[in-house]
């Protein structure tokens, strides 16, 4: 029987993470974010008691009809995650999310185990099937059969991370007596936790089979997640999996002083109001919330800690 005890423990009912700016056009401000900025923000979040920092994994964003200034690129998320693991010591580091169709799952397993080792067991492997077609076109990657590619990849990843070995004869990805070793500190628990970000019915079937955690974004109202929560519970029931074994996570954008409008549909208001809105996610059973702060700077990360403090006071210790 699969053990589902890999999600990092938190002293609070609703753990709080923050999306770190990683793109040229980000909520950091008027200039492209530099890695030194990311380090400062990660260390600020760690000092302020956040549970996690999260990085988006994309190559570019390009609207269907791009005008000058509309398209922008991003720093590479896996490289940044490994470097940030060295720049911090306690905070969790996760990808929200990496597209498994872009990389051979054997390589993803080795990168995961390596960052697990570098971070001392603080890495969360967030995964998805991808969605932004322009970056597939730009880099010559196939956009078809995204579900089937993901299914092959997650099947191989499950073997390599959970058992250290995989055999899978897939249509898009295969493994023949493949191994993933040496293992990082999470190897004893079956590797780093896997989070899946998707609410499509077919993907939820894979969530029920393979995921430690599930994510839904970007919501300004907890009630907007009710249909997704119901669909998740139905998929877990079909798979015969205890619903208490899946960690439910959500994300929402938060308007901070100097809001730029880069992150849309935000939760707005003072610290007490925002804490109350996040408490609604906690009351629905979510165990982690990813905050997309706008703007996201060392100062806004530090300021948002007031919301976390209020939220902690209204909850029951986990």
CSV table of C-alpha atoms in Angstrom, one decimal:
chain,number,residue,atom,x,y,z
A,1,UNK,CA,0.0,0.0,0.0
A,2,UNK,CA,1.3,3.4,-0.9
A,3,UNK,CA,2.3,5.7,2.0
A,4,UNK,CA,1.3,9.3,1.6
A,5,UNK,CA,3.5,11.0,4.3
A,6,UNK,CA,5.9,13.1,2.2
A,7,UNK,CA,4.2,16.5,2.3
A,8,UNK,CA,6.3,18.8,4.6
A,9,UNK,CA,4.9,19.3,8.1
A,10,UNK,CA,3.8,22.8,9.1
A,11,UNK,CA,3.0,24.2,12.5
A,12,UNK,CA,-0.1,25.9,11.0
A,13,UNK,CA,-3.3,24.5,9.6
A,14,UNK,CA,-2.9,26.5,6.4
A,15,UNK,CA,0.7,26.7,5.3
A,16,UNK,CA,1.6,29.8,3.3
A,17,UNK,CA,3.9,30.0,0.3
A,18,UNK,CA,4.8,32.9,-2.1
A,19,UNK,CA,5.3,32.9,-5.8
A,20,UNK,CA,8.8,34.4,-6.4
A,21,UNK,CA,9.0,36.6,-9.5
A,22,UNK,CA,11.1,34.8,-12.2
A,23,UNK,CA,10.0,36.6,-15.4
A,24,UNK,CA,11.0,39.7,-17.2
A,25,UNK,CA,7.6,41.1,-16.8
A,26,UNK,CA,6.7,40.3,-13.3
A,27,UNK,CA,5.1,41.9,-10.2
A,28,UNK,CA,8.5,42.7,-8.9
A,29,UNK,CA,8.4,46.2,-10.3
A,30,UNK,CA,9.4,48.2,-13.4
A,31,UNK,CA,12.6,46.2,-14.2
A,32,UNK,CA,13.4,42.6,-14.9
A,33,UNK,CA,13.9,40.6,-11.7
A,34,UNK,CA,17.6,39.5,-11.2
A,35,UNK,CA,18.7,36.4,-9.3
A,36,UNK,CA,20.1,38.6,-6.5
A,37,UNK,CA,16.5,39.9,-6.1
A,38,UNK,CA,15.2,36.3,-5.9
A,39,UNK,CA,17.7,35.4,-3.2
A,40,UNK,CA,16.8,38.5,-1.2
A,41,UNK,CA,13.1,37.6,-1.4
A,42,UNK,CA,13.6,34.0,-0.6
A,43,UNK,CA,15.6,34.8,2.4
A,44,UNK,CA,13.1,37.4,3.5
A,45,UNK,CA,10.3,34.9,3.2
A,46,UNK,CA,12.3,32.3,5.2
A,47,UNK,CA,13.0,34.9,8.0
A,48,UNK,CA,9.4,35.9,8.1
A,49,UNK,CA,8.2,32.3,8.6
A,50,UNK,CA,6.7,31.4,5.3
A,51,UNK,CA,6.4,27.7,4.6
A,52,UNK,CA,7.5,27.7,0.9
A,53,UNK,CA,8.7,29.7,-2.1
A,54,UNK,CA,7.3,28.7,-5.5
A,55,UNK,CA,8.7,29.2,-9.0
A,56,UNK,CA,6.8,29.1,-12.3
A,57,UNK,CA,8.4,26.9,-15.0
A,58,UNK,CA,8.0,28.5,-18.4
A,59,UNK,CA,10.2,29.6,-21.3
A,60,UNK,CA,8.2,32.5,-22.6
A,61,UNK,CA,4.7,34.1,-22.6
A,62,UNK,CA,3.4,35.3,-26.0
A,63,UNK,CA,-0.1,36.5,-26.7
A,64,UNK,CA,-1.8,35.2,-29.8
A,65,UNK,CA,-1.3,38.6,-31.4
A,66,UNK,CA,1.7,40.0,-29.7
A,67,UNK,CA,2.4,43.7,-29.7
A,68,UNK,CA,5.7,45.2,-28.8
A,69,UNK,CA,6.3,44.6,-25.1
A,70,UNK,CA,3.6,41.9,-24.7
A,71,UNK,CA,5.9,38.9,-24.9
A,72,UNK,CA,8.5,38.2,-22.3
A,73,UNK,CA,10.8,35.5,-21.1
A,74,UNK,CA,11.7,33.8,-17.8
A,75,UNK,CA,14.7,32.6,-16.0
A,76,UNK,CA,14.9,28.8,-16.0
A,77,UNK,CA,13.1,27.5,-12.9
A,78,UNK,CA,15.0,24.3,-12.1
A,79,UNK,CA,18.3,26.1,-12.1
A,80,UNK,CA,16.9,28.8,-9.9
A,81,UNK,CA,15.4,26.2,-7.5
A,82,UNK,CA,18.8,24.5,-7.1
A,83,UNK,CA,20.6,27.8,-6.5
A,84,UNK,CA,17.9,29.0,-4.0
A,85,UNK,CA,18.2,25.8,-2.1
A,86,UNK,CA,21.8,26.8,-1.4
A,87,UNK,CA,20.8,30.3,-0.4
A,88,UNK,CA,18.3,29.1,2.2
A,89,UNK,CA,18.2,26.6,4.9
A,90,UNK,CA,14.6,26.0,6.2
A,91,UNK,CA,12.0,27.1,3.7
A,92,UNK,CA,10.4,24.6,1.2
A,93,UNK,CA,11.2,25.2,-2.5
A,94,UNK,CA,8.6,24.1,-5.1
A,95,UNK,CA,7.8,24.4,-8.8
A,96,UNK,CA,4.3,25.5,-9.7
A,97,UNK,CA,4.4,23.7,-12.0
A,98,UNK,CA,6.9,22.0,-14.3
A,99,UNK,CA,5.6,20.6,-17.6
A,100,UNK,CA,6.5,16.9,-17.9
A,101,UNK,CA,6.1,17.0,-21.7
A,102,UNK,CA,9.2,19.1,-22.0
A,103,UNK,CA,11.7,16.8,-20.4
A,104,UNK,CA,12.4,13.1,-20.3
A,105,UNK,CA,11.0,11.8,-17.0
A,106,UNK,CA,14.3,10.0,-16.2
A,107,UNK,CA,16.1,13.4,-16.3
A,108,UNK,CA,13.3,14.9,-14.2
A,109,UNK,CA,13.8,12.2,-11.6
A,110,UNK,CA,17.5,12.8,-11.5
A,111,UNK,CA,17.0,16.6,-11.2
A,112,UNK,CA,14.5,16.0,-8.4
A,113,UNK,CA,16.7,13.7,-6.4
A,114,UNK,CA,19.6,16.1,-6.9
A,115,UNK,CA,17.7,19.1,-5.7
A,116,UNK,CA,16.4,17.0,-2.8
A,117,UNK,CA,20.0,16.4,-1.8
A,118,UNK,CA,21.1,20.0,-2.3
A,119,UNK,CA,18.1,21.3,-0.3
A,120,UNK,CA,18.3,18.7,2.5
A,121,UNK,CA,14.9,17.4,1.7
A,122,UNK,CA,13.0,20.7,1.0
A,123,UNK,CA,12.0,20.3,-2.7
A,124,UNK,CA,8.4,19.9,-3.9
A,125,UNK,CA,8.0,18.6,-7.4
A,126,UNK,CA,5.0,20.4,-8.8
A,127,UNK,CA,3.9,19.0,-12.2
A,128,UNK,CA,1.4,19.6,-15.0
A,129,UNK,CA,0.7,18.7,-18.6
A,130,UNK,CA,1.4,22.2,-20.0
A,131,UNK,CA,-0.9,24.7,-21.6
A,132,UNK,CA,0.8,27.7,-23.3
A,133,UNK,CA,1.1,26.6,-26.9
A,134,UNK,CA,3.3,29.5,-28.1
A,135,UNK,CA,6.3,28.3,-26.1
A,136,UNK,CA,5.9,24.8,-27.6
A,137,UNK,CA,5.9,26.3,-31.1
A,138,UNK,CA,8.8,28.6,-30.4
A,139,UNK,CA,11.1,25.7,-29.1
A,140,UNK,CA,9.9,23.0,-31.4
A,141,UNK,CA,8.2,20.9,-28.8
A,142,UNK,CA,5.1,18.8,-29.6
A,143,UNK,CA,1.8,20.2,-28.3
A,144,UNK,CA,-0.3,17.2,-29.1
A,145,UNK,CA,-1.3,14.3,-26.8
A,146,UNK,CA,-0.4,16.3,-23.7
A,147,UNK,CA,-2.4,14.0,-21.4
A,148,UNK,CA,-0.8,10.8,-22.8
A,149,UNK,CA,2.7,12.3,-22.6
A,150,UNK,CA,2.0,13.3,-19.0
A,151,UNK,CA,0.7,9.8,-18.2
A,152,UNK,CA,3.8,8.1,-19.5
A,153,UNK,CA,6.0,10.6,-17.7
A,154,UNK,CA,4.3,10.4,-14.3
A,155,UNK,CA,4.3,6.6,-14.5
A,156,UNK,CA,8.0,6.5,-14.9
A,157,UNK,CA,8.6,9.2,-12.3
A,158,UNK,CA,6.5,7.3,-9.8
A,159,UNK,CA,8.8,4.3,-10.2
A,160,UNK,CA,12.0,6.2,-10.1
A,161,UNK,CA,11.1,8.4,-7.2
A,162,UNK,CA,9.2,5.9,-5.1
A,163,UNK,CA,11.2,2.8,-5.8
A,164,UNK,CA,14.4,4.1,-7.3
A,165,UNK,CA,13.8,2.0,-10.5
A,166,UNK,CA,11.3,2.0,-13.4
A,167,UNK,CA,10.2,-0.1,-16.3
A,168,UNK,CA,7.6,1.3,-18.7
A,169,UNK,CA,7.0,0.8,-22.4
A,170,UNK,CA,5.2,3.9,-23.2
A,171,UNK,CA,4.2,5.5,-26.5
A,172,UNK,CA,5.9,8.8,-25.8
A,173,UNK,CA,8.3,8.0,-22.9
A,174,UNK,CA,9.9,4.7,-22.0
A,175,UNK,CA,12.2,3.3,-19.3
A,176,UNK,CA,14.0,0.0,-19.4
A,177,UNK,CA,15.4,-1.1,-16.0
A,178,UNK,CA,16.2,2.5,-15.3
A,179,UNK,CA,17.5,3.6,-11.9
A,180,UNK,CA,17.5,6.8,-9.9
A,181,UNK,CA,20.4,6.8,-7.5
A,182,UNK,CA,22.0,8.0,-5.4
A,183,UNK,CA,19.0,9.3,-3.5
A,184,UNK,CA,18.6,12.5,-1.4
A,185,UNK,CA,17.2,12.5,2.1
A,186,UNK,CA,13.6,12.1,1.0
A,187,UNK,CA,14.6,8.8,-0.7
A,188,UNK,CA,13.7,6.9,2.4
A,189,UNK,CA,10.1,8.2,2.1
A,190,UNK,CA,9.8,7.5,-1.6
A,191,UNK,CA,11.3,10.7,-2.8
A,192,UNK,CA,10.2,14.3,-2.9
A,193,UNK,CA,6.5,15.0,-2.7
A,194,UNK,CA,4.7,15.2,-6.1
A,195,UNK,CA,2.1,18.0,-6.5
A,196,UNK,CA,-0.2,18.0,-9.6
A,197,UNK,CA,-1.8,21.2,-10.8
A,198,UNK,CA,-4.9,20.4,-12.9
A,199,UNK,CA,-8.7,20.1,-12.5
A,200,UNK,CA,-9.5,18.2,-15.7
A,201,UNK,CA,-11.3,14.9,-15.1
A,202,UNK,CA,-8.6,12.7,-16.8
A,203,UNK,CA,-5.8,14.4,-15.0
A,204,UNK,CA,-7.6,14.0,-11.7
A,205,UNK,CA,-7.5,10.3,-12.3
A,206,UNK,CA,-3.7,10.5,-12.3
A,207,UNK,CA,-3.8,12.8,-9.2
A,208,UNK,CA,-5.6,10.1,-7.4
A,209,UNK,CA,-3.0,7.5,-8.4
A,210,UNK,CA,0.3,9.3,-8.1
A,211,UNK,CA,0.1,12.7,-6.3
A,212,UNK,CA,0.9,13.6,-2.7
A,213,UNK,CA,-0.8,17.0,-3.3
A,214,UNK,CA,-3.2,18.7,-5.7
A,215,UNK,CA,-3.3,22.4,-6.6
A,216,UNK,CA,-5.9,24.7,-8.0
A,217,UNK,CA,-5.2,28.4,-9.0
A,218,UNK,CA,-5.8,31.4,-9.2
A,219,UNK,CA,-8.8,32.2,-6.9
A,220,UNK,CA,-9.9,35.3,-5.1
A,221,UNK,CA,-12.8,33.4,-3.4
A,222,UNK,CA,-12.6,30.0,-1.8
A,223,UNK,CA,-16.1,29.2,-3.0
A,224,UNK,CA,-14.7,29.2,-6.6
A,225,UNK,CA,-12.9,25.9,-5.7
A,226,UNK,CA,-16.0,23.9,-4.7
A,227,UNK,CA,-16.6,22.3,-8.1
A,228,UNK,CA,-12.9,21.3,-8.3
A,229,UNK,CA,-12.9,19.9,-4.8
A,230,UNK,CA,-16.0,17.8,-5.7
A,231,UNK,CA,-14.3,16.5,-8.8
A,232,UNK,CA,-11.2,15.6,-6.9
A,233,UNK,CA,-13.2,13.7,-4.3
A,234,UNK,CA,-15.0,11.8,-7.0
A,235,UNK,CA,-11.7,10.8,-8.6
A,236,UNK,CA,-10.3,9.7,-5.3
A,237,UNK,CA,-13.4,7.6,-4.7
A,238,UNK,CA,-13.1,5.9,-8.1
A,239,UNK,CA,-9.5,5.1,-7.3
A,240,UNK,CA,-10.4,3.8,-3.9
A,241,UNK,CA,-8.0,6.2,-2.2
A,242,UNK,CA,-8.6,7.7,1.2
A,243,UNK,CA,-9.4,11.4,0.7
A,244,UNK,CA,-7.4,12.3,3.8
A,245,UNK,CA,-4.2,11.2,2.1
A,246,UNK,CA,-4.2,14.0,-0.6
A,247,UNK,CA,-3.0,17.4,0.4
A,248,UNK,CA,-5.2,20.1,-1.1
A,249,UNK,CA,-3.5,23.4,-2.1
A,250,UNK,CA,-4.7,26.5,-3.7
A,251,UNK,CA,-3.4,29.8,-4.9
A,252,UNK,CA,-4.6,33.3,-5.2
A,253,UNK,CA,-3.3,36.7,-6.1
A,254,UNK,CA,-3.0,39.3,-3.4
A,255,UNK,CA,-3.1,43.1,-4.0
A,256,UNK,CA,-0.4,44.8,-2.0
A,257,UNK,CA,0.4,48.5,-1.6
A,258,UNK,CA,1.4,49.8,-5.0
A,259,UNK,CA,-0.6,47.1,-6.8
A,260,UNK,CA,0.6,47.0,-10.5
A,261,UNK,CA,-2.2,44.9,-12.0
A,262,UNK,CA,0.3,42.3,-13.3
A,263,UNK,CA,-1.5,39.6,-11.3
A,264,UNK,CA,-5.2,39.8,-12.0
A,265,UNK,CA,-8.3,39.0,-10.0
A,266,UNK,CA,-6.6,39.7,-6.7
A,267,UNK,CA,-7.8,39.5,-3.1
A,268,UNK,CA,-7.9,43.1,-1.9
A,269,UNK,CA,-8.3,44.8,1.4
A,270,UNK,CA,-6.4,45.3,4.7
A,271,UNK,CA,-4.5,42.6,6.5
A,272,UNK,CA,-7.6,41.5,8.6
A,273,UNK,CA,-9.8,41.2,5.5
A,274,UNK,CA,-7.2,39.2,3.5
A,275,UNK,CA,-6.6,36.9,6.5
A,276,UNK,CA,-10.3,36.3,6.6
A,277,UNK,CA,-10.4,35.4,2.9
A,278,UNK,CA,-7.6,32.9,3.4
A,279,UNK,CA,-9.3,31.4,6.4
A,280,UNK,CA,-12.1,30.4,4.1
A,281,UNK,CA,-9.7,28.2,2.1
A,282,UNK,CA,-8.5,26.7,5.3
A,283,UNK,CA,-12.1,26.0,6.4
A,284,UNK,CA,-12.6,24.1,3.1
A,285,UNK,CA,-9.8,21.7,4.0
A,286,UNK,CA,-6.9,23.3,2.1
A,287,UNK,CA,-3.6,22.8,3.8
A,288,UNK,CA,-1.4,25.2,1.8
A,289,UNK,CA,-2.0,28.5,0.0
A,290,UNK,CA,0.3,30.0,-2.6
A,291,UNK,CA,0.2,33.8,-2.5
A,292,UNK,CA,0.8,35.7,-5.7
A,293,UNK,CA,1.8,39.0,-4.2
A,294,UNK,CA,1.5,42.1,-6.5
A,295,UNK,CA,3.9,43.8,-6.3
A,296,UNK,CA,6.3,41.1,-5.0
A,297,UNK,CA,9.3,42.6,-3.4
A,298,UNK,CA,11.3,42.0,-0.2
A,299,UNK,CA,9.1,44.7,1.4
A,300,UNK,CA,5.8,43.3,0.4
A,301,UNK,CA,6.8,39.8,1.4
A,302,UNK,CA,7.7,41.1,4.8
A,303,UNK,CA,4.5,43.2,5.0
A,304,UNK,CA,2.3,40.2,4.1
A,305,UNK,CA,3.7,38.4,7.1
A,306,UNK,CA,1.2,40.4,9.1
A,307,UNK,CA,-1.6,38.5,7.3
A,308,UNK,CA,0.0,35.2,8.2
A,309,UNK,CA,0.3,36.3,11.9
A,310,UNK,CA,-3.4,37.1,12.0
A,311,UNK,CA,-4.4,33.9,10.2
A,312,UNK,CA,-2.3,31.8,12.6
A,313,UNK,CA,-4.1,33.4,15.6
A,314,UNK,CA,-7.6,32.5,14.2
A,315,UNK,CA,-6.7,28.8,13.5
A,316,UNK,CA,-6.2,25.7,15.5
A,317,UNK,CA,-2.6,24.4,15.7
A,318,UNK,CA,-2.1,21.7,13.1
